[in-house]
Coordinates of C-alpha atoms in Angstrom, one line a residue:
M156 CA -220.5 59.9 -42.9
G157 CA -217.0 58.9 -43.7
L158 CA -216.3 57.3 -47.1
T159 CA -215.1 54.0 -45.4
S160 CA -217.7 53.9 -42.6
D161 CA -220.2 51.1 -42.3
T162 CA -223.0 53.7 -42.2
T163 CA -222.1 54.9 -45.7
V164 CA -222.2 51.3 -47.0
Y165 CA -225.6 50.7 -45.4
V166 CA -227.0 53.9 -46.7
M167 CA -225.9 53.2 -50.2
A168 CA -227.2 49.7 -50.0
A169 CA -230.6 51.0 -48.8
V170 CA -230.7 53.6 -51.6
A171 CA -230.0 50.9 -54.2
A172 CA -232.7 48.7 -52.7
V173 CA -235.2 51.6 -52.9
C174 CA -234.3 52.3 -56.5
V175 CA -234.9 48.6 -57.4
A176 CA -238.3 48.7 -55.7
L177 CA -239.2 51.9 -57.4
L178 CA -238.2 50.4 -60.8
V179 CA -240.5 47.4 -60.2
W180 CA -243.3 49.7 -59.1
L181 CA -243.0 52.2 -61.9
W182 CA -242.3 49.8 -64.8
P183 CA -246.0 49.1 -65.7
R184 CA -246.6 52.8 -65.9
L185 CA -243.6 53.2 -68.2
A186 CA -244.4 50.3 -70.4
R187 CA -246.6 52.3 -72.7
Q188 CA -245.6 53.6 -76.1
G189 CA -244.3 57.1 -76.4
L190 CA -241.2 59.2 -76.2
W191 CA -241.6 60.2 -72.5
Q192 CA -242.2 56.5 -71.5
V193 CA -239.1 55.4 -73.3
L194 CA -237.0 58.1 -71.7
G195 CA -238.5 57.2 -68.4
R196 CA -237.5 53.6 -68.7
L197 CA -234.0 54.5 -69.7
A198 CA -233.7 56.9 -66.7
A199 CA -235.1 54.4 -64.3
V200 CA -232.8 51.6 -65.4
G201 CA -229.8 54.0 -65.5
V202 CA -230.4 55.4 -62.0
T203 CA -230.9 51.9 -60.6
Q204 CA -227.7 50.6 -62.1
V205 CA -225.7 53.6 -60.9
T206 CA -227.0 53.2 -57.3
I207 CA -226.2 49.4 -57.3
I208 CA -222.7 50.0 -58.6
A209 CA -222.2 52.9 -56.1
A210 CA -223.3 50.6 -53.3
F211 CA -220.9 47.9 -54.4
A212 CA -218.1 50.3 -54.8
C213 CA -218.6 51.7 -51.3
W214 CA -218.5 48.2 -49.9
L215 CA -215.4 47.3 -51.9
N216 CA -213.6 50.5 -50.8
S217 CA -214.6 50.0 -47.2
S218 CA -213.1 46.5 -47.3
Y219 CA -209.9 47.4 -49.1
Q220 CA -209.4 51.0 -48.3
F221 CA -208.5 52.3 -51.8
F222 CA -209.6 55.8 -50.8
G223 CA -209.7 56.8 -47.1
S224 CA -211.9 59.8 -47.3
W225 CA -214.3 61.8 -49.6
G226 CA -211.5 64.3 -50.1
E227 CA -209.1 61.7 -51.4
L228 CA -211.7 60.4 -53.8
F229 CA -212.2 63.8 -55.3
G230 CA -208.5 64.8 -55.1
D231 CA -208.7 67.1 -52.1
V232 CA -205.6 65.8 -50.2
D233 CA -203.9 67.0 -47.0
T234 CA -200.9 69.3 -47.3
A235 CA -198.0 69.8 -44.9
P236 CA -198.3 72.6 -42.3
V237 CA -196.3 75.7 -43.0
G238 CA -192.9 75.9 -41.2
V239 CA -192.0 72.2 -41.0
T240 CA -188.3 72.2 -40.2
Q241 CA -187.4 69.6 -37.6
A242 CA -188.8 66.6 -35.7
A243 CA -189.4 66.0 -32.1
G244 CA -187.5 63.4 -30.1
R245 CA -188.5 59.9 -29.0
N246 CA -188.3 58.6 -25.5
G247 CA -186.6 55.3 -24.4
E248 CA -189.8 53.3 -24.9
G249 CA -190.2 54.3 -28.5
T250 CA -193.3 56.4 -27.9
L251 CA -193.7 59.5 -30.0
T252 CA -193.4 62.5 -27.7
G253 CA -193.4 66.2 -28.0
V254 CA -194.9 66.1 -31.4
S255 CA -196.5 69.4 -32.6
A256 CA -198.4 70.0 -35.7
K257 CA -195.9 72.6 -36.7
G258 CA -192.5 71.0 -36.2
A259 CA -192.6 67.2 -36.5
L260 CA -191.9 65.2 -39.7
I261 CA -193.6 62.2 -38.1
Q262 CA -196.9 62.7 -36.3
P263 CA -199.2 60.2 -34.6
S264 CA -202.5 59.8 -36.4
G265 CA -204.7 58.0 -34.0
D266 CA -206.0 54.5 -34.6
G267 CA -205.7 54.7 -38.4
R268 CA -207.9 51.6 -38.7
L269 CA -205.3 49.5 -37.0
S270 CA -208.0 48.1 -34.7
K271 CA -209.5 46.4 -37.8
V272 CA -206.2 44.7 -38.8
S273 CA -206.0 41.1 -37.5
G274 CA -202.8 39.5 -36.0
L275 CA -201.0 42.7 -34.9
P276 CA -198.7 42.4 -31.9
S277 CA -200.2 43.0 -28.5
G278 CA -198.9 43.1 -25.0
P279 CA -195.5 44.3 -23.9
A280 CA -193.7 46.0 -26.8
A281 CA -190.3 44.6 -25.6
V282 CA -191.7 41.1 -26.1
N283 CA -193.9 41.3 -29.1
G284 CA -193.0 44.6 -30.8
R285 CA -195.5 47.3 -31.8
V286 CA -197.2 48.9 -34.9
E287 CA -197.8 52.6 -34.9
S288 CA -200.1 54.6 -37.0
V289 CA -198.5 57.9 -38.1
K290 CA -198.5 60.6 -40.7
V291 CA -195.3 61.3 -42.6
I292 CA -194.7 65.0 -43.5
G293 CA -192.7 65.7 -46.6
R294 CA -190.4 68.6 -45.9
R295 CA -189.5 69.1 -49.6
T296 CA -192.7 68.1 -51.2
G297 CA -195.3 69.3 -48.7
V298 CA -197.0 65.8 -48.9
V299 CA -198.7 64.3 -45.9
D300 CA -199.0 60.6 -46.3
P301 CA -200.3 58.0 -43.7
A302 CA -198.1 55.1 -42.7
Y303 CA -197.9 52.1 -40.4
V304 CA -194.5 51.5 -38.7
Y305 CA -193.7 48.1 -37.2
L306 CA -191.0 48.2 -34.5
P307 CA -189.5 44.9 -33.5
P308 CA -189.3 43.8 -29.8
Q309 CA -185.5 44.5 -29.8
Y310 CA -186.3 48.2 -30.5
F311 CA -187.6 48.4 -26.9
Q312 CA -185.1 46.2 -25.2
K313 CA -182.2 47.7 -23.2
A314 CA -179.6 45.5 -24.9
Y315 CA -180.4 47.4 -28.2
H316 CA -181.2 50.8 -26.8
R317 CA -178.2 52.4 -28.7
Q318 CA -178.6 50.4 -31.9
R319 CA -180.0 51.7 -35.2
F320 CA -182.1 49.2 -37.1
P321 CA -182.4 48.3 -40.8
V322 CA -185.5 49.4 -42.6
I323 CA -187.7 47.8 -45.2
V324 CA -190.3 50.2 -46.8
A325 CA -193.4 48.3 -48.1
L326 CA -195.4 50.0 -50.9
S327 CA -199.0 49.3 -51.8
G328 CA -200.2 49.0 -55.4
Y329 CA -202.7 51.4 -57.0
P330 CA -205.1 52.4 -55.7
G331 CA -204.2 50.4 -52.6
S332 CA -203.7 51.6 -49.1
I333 CA -201.6 50.9 -46.0
F334 CA -204.6 48.9 -44.7
N335 CA -204.1 46.5 -47.6
L336 CA -200.4 46.1 -46.7
A337 CA -201.3 45.3 -43.1
Q338 CA -204.4 43.3 -43.4
Y339 CA -204.1 41.5 -46.8
L340 CA -200.4 41.4 -47.5
R341 CA -199.7 40.9 -43.8
V342 CA -196.3 42.7 -43.9
S343 CA -195.8 43.3 -40.1
Q344 CA -197.3 39.9 -39.1
T345 CA -195.0 38.0 -41.5
A346 CA -191.9 40.0 -40.5
G347 CA -192.7 39.5 -36.8
Q348 CA -193.0 35.7 -37.3
L349 CA -189.8 35.5 -39.2
Q350 CA -187.9 37.6 -36.7
K351 CA -189.3 35.6 -33.8
S352 CA -188.2 32.3 -35.4
G353 CA -184.7 33.7 -36.1
Q354 CA -185.1 33.7 -39.9
M355 CA -184.9 37.4 -40.1
Q356 CA -182.9 39.9 -38.1
P357 CA -184.7 42.7 -36.2
T358 CA -185.9 45.1 -38.8
I359 CA -188.3 48.1 -38.9
M360 CA -191.1 47.7 -41.4
V361 CA -192.7 50.9 -42.8
M362 CA -196.0 50.5 -44.7
I363 CA -196.9 53.4 -46.9
R364 CA -198.7 54.1 -50.2
P365 CA -197.0 55.7 -53.2
T366 CA -200.3 57.4 -54.2
I367 CA -199.6 60.8 -52.7
A368 CA -202.1 62.7 -54.8
P369 CA -205.2 60.5 -55.0
P370 CA -207.0 59.6 -57.1
R371 CA -204.2 60.1 -59.5
D372 CA -201.7 57.3 -60.0
T373 CA -198.3 59.0 -60.1
E374 CA -196.2 55.8 -60.4
C375 CA -193.3 57.1 -58.2
V376 CA -192.5 59.7 -60.8
N377 CA -191.7 63.4 -60.3
V378 CA -194.3 64.8 -62.5
P379 CA -193.2 68.1 -64.2
G380 CA -195.3 70.8 -62.5
G381 CA -197.2 68.1 -60.5
P382 CA -196.8 65.6 -57.6
Q383 CA -193.2 64.9 -56.7
T384 CA -193.6 61.2 -55.7
E385 CA -190.0 60.1 -56.2
T386 CA -188.7 63.0 -54.1
F387 CA -191.1 62.2 -51.3
L388 CA -190.2 58.5 -51.2
A389 CA -186.5 58.9 -51.9
K390 CA -185.8 62.0 -49.8
D391 CA -188.7 63.1 -47.6
L392 CA -189.6 59.7 -46.2
P393 CA -186.0 58.6 -45.2
Q394 CA -185.4 62.0 -43.6
A395 CA -188.6 61.9 -41.6
L396 CA -188.0 58.4 -40.4
K397 CA -184.4 59.1 -39.4
S398 CA -185.5 62.2 -37.5
V399 CA -187.7 60.2 -35.1
Y400 CA -186.8 56.5 -35.2
R401 CA -183.5 54.7 -34.5
V402 CA -183.0 53.6 -38.1
G403 CA -179.8 53.0 -40.0
H404 CA -178.3 56.1 -41.6
D405 CA -176.4 54.2 -44.4
A406 CA -178.0 53.1 -47.6
S407 CA -176.9 49.5 -46.8
S408 CA -179.6 49.4 -44.2
W409 CA -182.5 50.5 -46.4
G410 CA -184.6 48.3 -48.7
V411 CA -188.0 48.8 -50.4
M412 CA -190.5 46.3 -51.6
G413 CA -194.0 46.3 -53.0
Y414 CA -196.7 44.5 -55.0
S415 CA -198.0 45.3 -58.5
S416 CA -197.3 49.0 -59.2
G417 CA -195.8 49.2 -55.7
G418 CA -193.3 46.6 -56.9
S419 CA -192.6 48.6 -60.0
C420 CA -192.0 51.6 -57.7
A421 CA -189.6 49.6 -55.5
L422 CA -187.4 48.8 -58.5
Q423 CA -187.5 52.3 -59.8
L424 CA -186.5 53.8 -56.5
T425 CA -183.7 51.4 -56.0
M426 CA -182.2 51.6 -59.5
R427 CA -182.6 55.4 -59.7
N428 CA -181.5 56.1 -56.1
P429 CA -178.9 53.6 -55.1
G430 CA -177.5 56.0 -52.5
V431 CA -180.9 55.7 -50.6
Y432 CA -182.1 52.1 -51.2
T433 CA -179.7 49.3 -51.9
T434 CA -182.2 46.4 -51.9
A435 CA -185.6 45.9 -53.7
G436 CA -188.2 43.2 -53.6
A437 CA -190.8 43.5 -56.4
L438 CA -193.9 41.2 -56.5
S439 CA -195.5 41.2 -60.0
P440 CA -193.9 44.5 -61.2
D441 CA -193.8 46.3 -64.5
Y442 CA -190.4 47.5 -65.8
K443 CA -191.5 50.6 -67.6
V444 CA -193.7 53.5 -66.5
K445 CA -196.3 54.5 -69.1
D446 CA -199.0 57.1 -69.3
D447 CA -202.6 55.8 -69.0
P448 CA -206.0 57.2 -67.9
T449 CA -205.2 56.8 -64.2
T450 CA -201.8 58.5 -64.5
G451 CA -202.4 61.4 -66.9
N452 CA -199.3 62.9 -68.4
L453 CA -196.5 61.8 -66.1
F454 CA -193.5 63.1 -68.2
G455 CA -194.6 66.5 -69.4
S456 CA -193.8 67.7 -72.9
G457 CA -190.9 69.4 -74.7
L458 CA -187.4 68.3 -75.3
G459 CA -187.0 66.6 -71.9
R460 CA -189.9 64.2 -72.3
V461 CA -187.9 61.5 -74.1
N462 CA -185.2 61.5 -71.5
R463 CA -187.8 61.3 -68.7
V464 CA -189.6 58.4 -70.3
N465 CA -186.3 56.5 -70.9
G466 CA -185.2 57.2 -67.4
H467 CA -188.2 55.3 -66.0
D468 CA -187.7 52.4 -68.5
L469 CA -185.7 49.9 -66.5
M470 CA -184.7 47.8 -69.5
W471 CA -183.5 50.9 -71.3
R472 CA -181.5 51.9 -68.2
L473 CA -179.8 48.4 -68.0
K474 CA -178.9 48.7 -71.7
H475 CA -177.6 52.3 -71.9
L476 CA -176.5 53.3 -68.3
P477 CA -174.0 51.8 -65.9
A478 CA -175.7 49.2 -63.6
P479 CA -176.1 50.5 -60.0
Q480 CA -174.6 48.5 -57.2
V481 CA -177.9 47.2 -55.8
S482 CA -179.6 43.9 -55.2
V483 CA -183.1 43.3 -56.6
L484 CA -185.5 40.4 -56.3
V485 CA -188.5 40.0 -58.7
A486 CA -191.4 37.6 -58.4
D487 CA -193.8 36.5 -61.2
S488 CA -195.8 33.4 -61.9
K489 CA -195.3 31.4 -65.1
H490 CA -199.0 30.7 -65.5
G491 CA -201.6 33.2 -64.3
E492 CA -199.7 36.5 -64.8
R493 CA -199.0 38.5 -67.9
G494 CA -195.6 39.9 -67.0
Y495 CA -193.7 36.6 -66.9
P496 CA -191.8 37.1 -70.2
Q497 CA -190.8 40.6 -69.2
T498 CA -189.6 39.4 -65.9
L499 CA -187.4 36.8 -67.5
A500 CA -186.0 39.4 -69.8
F501 CA -185.2 41.7 -66.9
I502 CA -183.5 39.0 -65.0
K503 CA -181.3 38.2 -68.0
A504 CA -180.5 41.9 -68.5
V505 CA -179.2 42.4 -64.9
K506 CA -175.4 42.8 -64.9
A507 CA -172.6 43.4 -62.4
P508 CA -172.3 45.2 -60.1
M509 CA -176.1 44.9 -59.8
R510 CA -177.3 41.5 -58.4
G511 CA -180.6 39.8 -59.1
A512 CA -182.7 37.1 -57.6
S513 CA -186.1 35.8 -58.5
I514 CA -189.2 33.9 -57.3
L515 CA -190.9 32.2 -60.2
P516 CA -193.7 29.9 -59.1
D517 CA -195.4 27.8 -61.7
Q518 CA -198.9 29.0 -60.8
G519 CA -200.2 32.2 -59.4
S520 CA -202.4 35.2 -60.2
H521 CA -202.1 39.0 -59.7
N522 CA -203.7 38.9 -56.3
F523 CA -203.0 38.9 -52.5
P524 CA -203.0 35.1 -52.1
T525 CA -200.1 34.8 -54.5
W526 CA -198.1 37.7 -53.0
V527 CA -198.7 36.5 -49.4
R528 CA -197.2 33.2 -50.5
E529 CA -194.1 35.0 -51.9
M530 CA -193.7 37.3 -48.9
P531 CA -191.7 35.2 -46.5
A532 CA -189.0 34.3 -49.0
T533 CA -188.9 37.9 -50.2
L534 CA -188.4 39.3 -46.7
K535 CA -185.8 36.8 -45.8
W536 CA -183.8 37.4 -49.0
M537 CA -184.0 41.2 -48.6
N538 CA -183.0 41.0 -44.9
Q539 CA -179.9 39.1 -45.9
Q540 CA -178.8 42.0 -48.1
L541 CA -179.2 44.6 -45.3
T542 CA -176.6 45.2 -42.5
F543 CA -177.1 44.9 -38.8
P544 CA -176.2 46.2 -36.3
Q545 CA -176.2 49.6 -37.8
D546 CA -174.7 52.9 -36.5
V547 CA -174.4 53.1 -32.8
V548 CA -176.4 56.0 -31.3
P549 CA -173.9 58.3 -29.7
R550 CA -174.0 58.5 -25.9
H551 CA -173.6 62.2 -26.1
P552 CA -174.4 64.7 -28.8
R553 CA -171.7 64.7 -31.5
K554 CA -169.4 67.7 -31.7
P555 CA -169.0 69.4 -35.1
G556 CA -166.8 67.3 -37.3
R557 CA -167.0 64.2 -35.2
T558 CA -168.1 61.1 -37.1
A559 CA -170.5 58.6 -35.7
L560 CA -169.2 55.4 -34.1
R561 CA -169.6 52.2 -36.0
A562 CA -170.6 48.9 -34.4
S563 CA -169.0 45.7 -35.5
G564 CA -171.6 43.5 -37.2
A565 CA -172.5 41.4 -40.1
E566 CA -172.1 43.0 -43.5
S567 CA -174.2 42.0 -46.5
S568 CA -174.5 38.2 -46.5
K569 CA -174.1 35.9 -49.5
P570 CA -174.7 37.5 -52.9
A571 CA -178.0 36.9 -54.6
T572 CA -178.0 35.1 -57.9
G573 CA -180.5 35.3 -60.7
R574 CA -182.6 32.2 -61.2
K575 CA -183.7 31.5 -64.7

């Protein structure tokens, strides 16, 4: 039985029901005075409570896909196959072809629960676009992480067959999943609607989770002697996507967004890696990475710990380091979220050449309804910062030393301004 299967949920619910029935049946026998009767009552109540909580947890996990398998729940995660060095090509229709378990940095992963996501594009890809379920192989880190990739209709149209497209990477919170990004945050559905109505230029959306070593929350940090999450998201992921999809090769075409800890990660990646991501959208983020029971020790020990801690404190970076040339948008609600004062302080601290914008609704909570409401404005703003068309795909393989052709197109649009 899979961790997320309906069978597991039904079995756990049945076990909980049996435990409740046994508790009712045994209680008169355990009601007598005596040590063994007292211990029996405690054991019966404890076991019943555990089974009820386990059944509820299985149902909740099946609905929200926090952990996709028993292995993820207990920390037994997939690792990259030995000898990953290059990726296979892609045919004119955008279908993954020639993918082998040994050579490709992007591999198809079957349905990946896409069939349970409502509102995904269907029909001809050149008319409605398409969402693919894939696995991303980290060449440097050895990480294997699931992802959904939304390809806009233009990706499959002949008029755009030599164009590279801008990319927005969407990150889930902890312990969220790519299913949450597709089903509850509705990343691809919102982007598709905005692009169809002309409010957003054709853009590839990549939905991925930053939790590369579940159940540990690594907060997009390269943990000394542990998971290298920042390397995976800042180096492995772009390399893998560029090897298979027609995505822009310049940082001006790459943005990253997320909600909750995924929004914190988006800010961290952009401010720490401006040569990779130049635009960030952060919904209800934090501005400093801290150790907690879900993260463990993220920064190691010794003389370098203080520098590593400060390096992931965005307010410290804005005060002590040159501001990166990036654009960031932060969203927080005045009433209903605890991070509003920190968000105002961050907006005030942004300085040139860094640019800031904000979405500050009066009411909202730390949940999907709030983030879904903020998504259209976030995507439209981010899209305005990215450039399109991107690099033209060469008609023939480039010779050594020959630079890629550049297509004339819109550069970054009007600058974003911080709203206080």
